[in-house]
Coordinates of C-alpha atoms in Angstrom, one line a residue:
M1 CA 13.7 0.1 -3.6
S2 CA 13.1 -2.9 -1.4
T3 CA 9.8 -3.6 -2.9
L4 CA 11.4 -3.6 -6.3
L5 CA 14.1 -5.8 -5.0
F6 CA 11.5 -8.5 -4.1
I7 CA 9.3 -8.0 -7.3
L8 CA 12.4 -9.1 -9.6
P9 CA 13.0 -12.6 -8.8
F10 CA 9.3 -13.2 -7.9
L11 CA 8.4 -11.5 -11.4
L12 CA 10.9 -13.9 -12.6
L13 CA 9.5 -17.0 -10.8
Y14 CA 5.8 -15.9 -11.9
T15 CA 6.8 -15.9 -15.5
I16 CA 8.1 -19.4 -15.9
M17 CA 5.2 -20.9 -13.7
A18 CA 2.7 -18.7 -15.6
I19 CA 4.2 -20.0 -19.2
Y20 CA 3.9 -23.5 -17.9
A21 CA 0.6 -23.0 -16.9
E22 CA -0.5 -21.6 -20.1
R23 CA 1.0 -24.7 -21.9
K24 CA -1.2 -27.0 -19.6
I25 CA -4.4 -24.4 -19.6
S26 CA -4.1 -24.6 -23.5
A27 CA -3.9 -28.3 -23.6
F28 CA -6.6 -28.8 -21.4
I29 CA -9.0 -26.6 -23.7
Q30 CA -7.4 -28.5 -26.9
D31 CA -7.6 -31.7 -25.3
R32 CA -4.0 -32.5 -25.1
L33 CA -1.5 -33.4 -22.2
G34 CA 0.8 -30.5 -23.0
P35 CA 4.6 -30.7 -21.6
M36 CA 5.2 -34.0 -20.2
E37 CA 9.1 -34.8 -20.7
A38 CA 11.2 -32.3 -18.7
G39 CA 10.7 -33.3 -15.2
P40 CA 7.5 -34.5 -13.5
Y41 CA 4.2 -33.6 -15.4
G42 CA 6.5 -31.2 -17.6
L43 CA 7.3 -28.9 -14.4
L44 CA 10.6 -28.2 -15.8
Q45 CA 9.9 -27.4 -19.4
S46 CA 9.8 -23.5 -18.7
V47 CA 12.9 -23.8 -17.2
A48 CA 14.6 -25.7 -19.6
D49 CA 13.4 -22.9 -22.3
L50 CA 14.7 -20.3 -20.2
V51 CA 18.2 -22.1 -20.3
K52 CA 18.0 -22.2 -23.9
L53 CA 17.3 -18.7 -24.4
I54 CA 20.0 -17.6 -22.6
Q55 CA 22.4 -19.5 -24.3
K56 CA 21.3 -18.4 -27.9
E57 CA 23.6 -16.2 -30.1
D58 CA 22.6 -12.5 -29.7
I59 CA 21.8 -11.6 -33.3
I60 CA 21.5 -8.1 -34.2
P61 CA 20.6 -7.2 -37.7
A62 CA 23.2 -5.5 -40.0
G63 CA 21.0 -2.6 -41.0
A64 CA 19.6 -2.2 -37.8
D65 CA 20.4 0.8 -35.3
K66 CA 22.3 -1.3 -32.8
F67 CA 22.0 0.9 -29.5
L68 CA 18.3 1.6 -30.1
F69 CA 18.0 -2.3 -30.9
R70 CA 19.4 -3.4 -27.6
V71 CA 17.6 -0.4 -25.5
A72 CA 14.1 -1.2 -26.4
P73 CA 13.6 -4.3 -24.5
I74 CA 15.0 -2.6 -21.3
V75 CA 12.5 0.1 -21.7
I76 CA 9.7 -2.4 -22.5
F77 CA 10.5 -4.2 -19.4
T78 CA 11.3 -1.3 -17.0
A79 CA 7.9 0.6 -17.7
V80 CA 6.2 -2.6 -16.5
F81 CA 8.6 -3.1 -13.4
V82 CA 8.4 0.4 -12.2
G83 CA 4.9 0.0 -12.3
F84 CA 4.9 -2.6 -9.4
S85 CA 6.4 -0.4 -7.0
V86 CA 3.2 1.5 -5.9
L87 CA 0.7 -1.8 -5.5
P88 CA 0.0 -2.1 -1.9
L89 CA 0.2 -5.8 -1.2
S90 CA -1.0 -5.7 2.2
P91 CA -2.4 -3.3 5.0
A92 CA 1.5 -2.7 6.3
W93 CA 3.3 -3.2 2.9
T94 CA 1.8 -0.4 1.0
G95 CA 4.5 0.0 -1.8
A96 CA 5.4 3.5 -2.9
P97 CA 4.0 6.2 -0.6
I98 CA 2.4 8.0 -3.2
S99 CA -0.8 10.0 -3.0
S100 CA -1.5 9.9 -7.0
A101 CA -0.8 6.2 -7.3
V102 CA -3.2 5.3 -9.8
F103 CA -1.9 8.4 -12.1
F104 CA 1.2 7.3 -11.8
L105 CA 0.6 3.7 -12.6
L106 CA -1.1 4.6 -15.7
A107 CA 1.5 7.1 -17.0
I108 CA 4.3 5.0 -16.6
T109 CA 2.9 1.8 -17.9
S110 CA 2.0 3.9 -20.9
L111 CA 5.6 4.4 -21.8
D112 CA 6.1 0.9 -22.8
V113 CA 4.6 1.7 -26.2
L114 CA 7.8 3.9 -26.8
G115 CA 10.1 0.6 -26.3
I116 CA 7.7 -0.9 -28.6
L117 CA 8.1 2.0 -31.3
V118 CA 11.7 1.9 -30.7
A119 CA 12.2 -2.0 -31.2
G120 CA 10.1 -2.1 -34.5
W121 CA 11.8 1.1 -36.0
S122 CA 15.6 0.1 -35.2
S123 CA 15.2 -3.4 -36.5
N124 CA 15.2 -2.1 -40.1
N125 CA 12.6 -4.7 -40.7
K126 CA 9.3 -3.8 -42.6
Y127 CA 7.5 -6.2 -41.0
S128 CA 8.5 -4.9 -37.8
V129 CA 7.6 -1.6 -38.5
L130 CA 4.3 -2.7 -39.7
G131 CA 3.8 -4.4 -36.4
T132 CA 5.0 -1.8 -34.2
M133 CA 2.3 0.8 -36.1
R134 CA -0.5 -1.8 -35.2
S135 CA 0.7 -2.2 -31.7
A136 CA 1.0 1.2 -30.7
A137 CA -2.5 2.1 -32.4
Q138 CA -3.8 -0.6 -30.5
I139 CA -2.1 0.4 -26.8
I140 CA -3.1 4.0 -27.4
S141 CA -6.5 3.2 -28.5
Y142 CA -7.5 0.9 -25.4
E143 CA -5.9 3.2 -22.8
V144 CA -9.0 5.4 -23.4
P145 CA -11.9 3.0 -22.1
L146 CA -9.2 1.5 -19.6
G147 CA -8.5 5.2 -18.3
L148 CA -12.1 5.8 -17.9
S149 CA -13.0 2.7 -16.4
V150 CA -10.1 3.6 -13.7
L151 CA -11.6 6.8 -13.1
S152 CA -14.9 5.4 -12.7
V153 CA -13.6 3.9 -9.3
C154 CA -11.7 6.9 -8.4
M155 CA -14.6 9.1 -8.7
V156 CA -16.5 6.7 -6.1
C157 CA -13.6 6.1 -3.8
E158 CA -12.8 10.0 -4.2
T159 CA -9.2 9.2 -4.3
L160 CA -6.3 8.4 -6.2
D161 CA -4.5 6.5 -3.5
L162 CA -4.3 2.6 -4.3
Q163 CA -3.6 1.8 -0.3
A164 CA -6.7 4.2 0.8
I165 CA -8.8 2.4 -2.3
S166 CA -7.7 -0.9 -0.8
Y167 CA -8.8 0.2 3.1
Q168 CA -12.4 1.4 1.9
Q169 CA -12.7 -2.2 0.7
S170 CA -12.0 -3.8 3.8
A171 CA -12.9 -4.3 7.4
L172 CA -10.5 -1.7 8.5
N173 CA -12.2 1.0 6.9
A174 CA -13.1 3.6 9.7
E175 CA -16.5 5.0 7.8
H176 CA -19.8 3.1 7.6
Q177 CA -20.6 0.9 4.9
Y178 CA -24.0 0.2 3.5
L179 CA -25.3 -2.3 0.9
F180 CA -24.9 -1.1 -2.7
G181 CA -23.4 2.1 -0.9
I182 CA -27.1 3.2 -0.3
R183 CA -27.4 4.9 2.8
A184 CA -30.9 5.3 2.6
W185 CA -31.7 1.8 2.8
G186 CA -30.0 1.7 6.2
I187 CA -28.4 -1.7 5.7
D188 CA -24.8 -1.0 7.7
V189 CA -22.6 -4.0 6.5
T190 CA -19.7 -2.2 8.1
A191 CA -19.3 -5.5 10.9
I192 CA -19.9 -7.8 8.2
G193 CA -16.9 -6.7 5.8
G194 CA -16.0 -9.5 3.1
F195 CA -17.3 -9.5 -0.5
L196 CA -20.1 -6.9 0.7
A197 CA -17.3 -4.0 1.0
W198 CA -15.9 -4.6 -2.5
N199 CA -16.3 -1.9 -5.1
V200 CA -18.3 -3.9 -7.4
V201 CA -20.7 -4.3 -4.5
R202 CA -20.6 -1.0 -2.9
M203 CA -21.3 0.2 -6.5
P204 CA -22.7 -2.5 -9.0
L205 CA -22.1 -0.6 -12.1
L206 CA -18.4 -0.7 -11.5
F207 CA -18.7 -4.7 -12.6
L208 CA -19.5 -3.4 -16.0
A209 CA -16.7 -1.2 -15.6
W210 CA -14.2 -4.1 -14.6
V211 CA -15.4 -5.9 -17.8
I212 CA -14.4 -2.9 -19.7
F213 CA -10.8 -2.9 -17.5
F214 CA -10.7 -6.5 -18.4
I215 CA -10.7 -6.1 -22.2
A216 CA -9.0 -3.3 -22.4
S217 CA -6.1 -4.6 -20.2
L218 CA -5.8 -7.5 -22.6
A219 CA -5.3 -5.1 -25.5
E220 CA -2.6 -3.5 -23.2
S221 CA -0.9 -6.7 -22.7
N222 CA -1.2 -7.6 -26.3
R223 CA -2.9 -10.9 -25.6
A224 CA -5.1 -12.9 -27.4
P225 CA -7.8 -11.8 -29.1
F226 CA -6.0 -8.7 -29.3
D227 CA -2.5 -10.1 -30.3
L228 CA -2.2 -8.5 -34.0
P229 CA 1.3 -7.4 -33.2
E230 CA 2.2 -11.2 -33.2
A231 CA -0.2 -12.9 -35.9
E232 CA 2.3 -15.3 -37.2
S233 CA 0.4 -15.7 -40.7
E234 CA 0.3 -11.7 -41.3
L235 CA 3.4 -10.4 -39.2
V236 CA 5.8 -13.1 -38.6
A237 CA 6.2 -11.9 -35.1
G238 CA 5.6 -8.1 -34.9
F239 CA 7.6 -5.6 -33.4
Q240 CA 10.0 -8.5 -32.1
T241 CA 10.5 -10.2 -35.4
E242 CA 14.2 -9.6 -35.4
Y243 CA 14.7 -10.3 -31.5
S244 CA 16.2 -13.5 -30.5
G245 CA 17.7 -15.3 -27.2
F246 CA 17.7 -13.1 -24.0
R247 CA 16.6 -10.0 -25.7
W248 CA 13.3 -11.6 -26.7
A249 CA 13.1 -13.5 -23.4
V250 CA 13.1 -10.0 -21.9
I251 CA 10.2 -8.8 -24.5
M252 CA 8.1 -12.0 -23.4
L253 CA 9.1 -10.9 -19.3
G254 CA 7.6 -7.8 -19.9
E255 CA 4.3 -9.1 -21.4
Y256 CA 4.0 -11.5 -18.8
G257 CA 4.5 -9.0 -16.3
M258 CA 2.0 -6.9 -17.8
M259 CA -0.4 -9.6 -17.5
L260 CA 0.2 -9.7 -13.6
L261 CA 0.2 -6.2 -13.1
V262 CA -3.4 -5.2 -14.7
S263 CA -4.5 -8.2 -12.7
I264 CA -3.5 -6.7 -9.4
L265 CA -4.5 -3.5 -10.5
G266 CA -7.8 -4.7 -11.3
S267 CA -8.1 -6.6 -8.1
V268 CA -7.3 -3.5 -6.0
L269 CA -9.5 -1.2 -7.7
F270 CA -12.6 -3.8 -7.9
F271 CA -12.3 -6.6 -5.6
G272 CA -11.1 -5.7 -2.6
S273 CA -7.6 -5.5 -3.1
W274 CA -6.0 -7.5 0.0
S275 CA -8.8 -7.8 2.2
T276 CA -10.7 -11.4 2.3
P277 CA -13.7 -12.2 0.7
L278 CA -15.0 -14.2 3.5
P279 CA -17.7 -12.1 5.2
N280 CA -18.3 -12.0 9.4
I281 CA -21.5 -14.1 10.0
A282 CA -22.8 -13.9 13.2
S283 CA -20.7 -15.6 15.8
M284 CA -18.4 -16.9 12.8
R285 CA -16.0 -13.7 12.3
L286 CA -14.6 -15.5 8.9
A287 CA -13.5 -11.8 7.8
E288 CA -11.4 -11.3 11.1
W289 CA -10.1 -14.9 10.8
T290 CA -8.5 -14.6 7.6
S291 CA -7.2 -11.3 7.9
G292 CA -5.2 -11.2 11.3
T293 CA -4.2 -8.7 13.4
P294 CA -3.6 -5.2 12.2
G295 CA 0.0 -4.7 12.0
T296 CA 1.0 -8.3 12.2
V297 CA 3.2 -10.5 10.2
A298 CA -0.2 -12.6 9.8
S299 CA -1.9 -9.9 8.7
T300 CA 0.7 -9.1 6.1
L301 CA 1.0 -12.7 5.0
W302 CA -2.8 -13.1 4.7
G303 CA -3.2 -9.7 2.6
I304 CA -0.2 -11.1 0.3
F305 CA -2.0 -14.2 0.0
W306 CA -5.6 -12.8 -0.7
L307 CA -4.3 -10.2 -3.5
L308 CA -2.2 -12.7 -5.3
G309 CA -5.0 -15.5 -5.3
K310 CA -7.2 -13.1 -7.0
A311 CA -5.0 -11.6 -9.5
L312 CA -3.6 -15.0 -10.3
L313 CA -7.2 -16.0 -11.0
F314 CA -7.6 -13.1 -13.5
V315 CA -4.4 -14.3 -15.1
A316 CA -5.6 -17.6 -15.5
I317 CA -8.8 -16.2 -16.7
Q318 CA -6.4 -14.2 -19.5
M319 CA -5.1 -17.5 -20.4
W320 CA -8.5 -18.8 -20.8
V321 CA -9.8 -16.2 -23.4
R322 CA -6.4 -16.3 -25.2
W323 CA -7.2 -20.2 -26.2
T324 CA -10.9 -20.1 -26.3
Y325 CA -11.9 -17.0 -28.7
P326 CA -10.4 -16.3 -32.3
R327 CA -8.0 -13.3 -33.2
L328 CA -9.7 -9.8 -34.2
R329 CA -9.0 -8.4 -37.3
V330 CA -7.5 -4.7 -36.9
D331 CA -10.8 -2.9 -38.0
Q332 CA -12.4 -5.0 -35.7
L333 CA -10.1 -4.0 -33.1
M334 CA -10.4 -0.5 -33.6
N335 CA -14.4 -0.3 -33.7
L336 CA -14.5 -2.2 -30.6
S337 CA -12.6 0.3 -28.6
W338 CA -13.7 3.8 -30.3
K339 CA -17.5 2.5 -30.9
Y340 CA -18.6 0.8 -28.3
L341 CA -15.9 0.3 -25.0
T342 CA -15.1 4.0 -25.1
P343 CA -18.7 5.3 -25.0
I344 CA -19.9 2.7 -22.4
A345 CA -17.0 3.6 -20.1
L346 CA -18.0 7.2 -20.3
A347 CA -21.5 6.8 -19.5
L348 CA -20.4 4.8 -16.5
V349 CA -18.2 7.8 -15.6
I350 CA -21.4 10.2 -15.9
L351 CA -23.6 7.5 -14.2
C352 CA -20.9 7.4 -11.2
G353 CA -21.0 10.8 -10.6
F354 CA -24.8 10.9 -10.3
W355 CA -24.8 8.1 -8.0
K356 CA -22.2 9.5 -5.6
V357 CA -24.4 12.8 -5.7
L358 CA -27.8 11.3 -5.1
C359 CA -27.1 7.8 -3.6
I360 CA -24.5 8.7 -0.9

């Protein structure tokens, strides 16, 4: 509960900053200035927009199912919000102690599709219903390659506990670490730590699994080039066409929250979680200096710094992708998932199984 109470204000602050950052990133890509009027360099623009949204009239269509219309944004946000409860932020700050945290996280976040279905159907708008069907098909389709990419990591680490996966990629791991995970080479990197202990280095094929995870996470977050539910020229605004004011803001908060959630999950599974990327080199104990003594406040602060730093980097990459690539057609979107990502992810699961048997 204490973790969730910390996450809620942080998520709100993060969303305000992320919206401003996305506007500036898109402006840079398009050779513009972006927000410049509200506050220094436009820093208060997102705050002004939030105040405007809160003040807007709460409009519910006359033909809508009023109860479901009100509940849908809460379901979408809650499914994302609860997912943060199992994320380990540092060696001491473990989140909810669930041994099957990976399964719980994937299960609870998949419930946001129910909120999307309810939002579109209860709006009593044909454009909303059409956007809902597309969004549901998209999310369900891309959960398959995303789940398979996560399964590859779980096979290599032999656990569903996110904190255990984090420990395996840090200098705190009690077991010996070998370069690329191959014991036969005899190159022990246990004392070196840093990025050499990360899963993408322990098992290089997991980098390809992360690419699949990243692409699928864009679709799960309804981000471009997979933002068909928000295609202005086709569907007006997708399942949230009839929403305005605070309820629309809650839906957007859920979307930006999902961006951060999948970015943190990707960091935990593939890129060392809360461990430092800096290795120990001879007398320069960079990994130790940038990790702190286990159990201390410094260790907790370093862990949060590294994990959020990696996650925010991936959020920035998501924004970069949005303003770089054009939107896919619905047939292209489905082909990418079922004809390419899913078979490749399934092959990676098989290869990780063979690698675990033959190279360990």
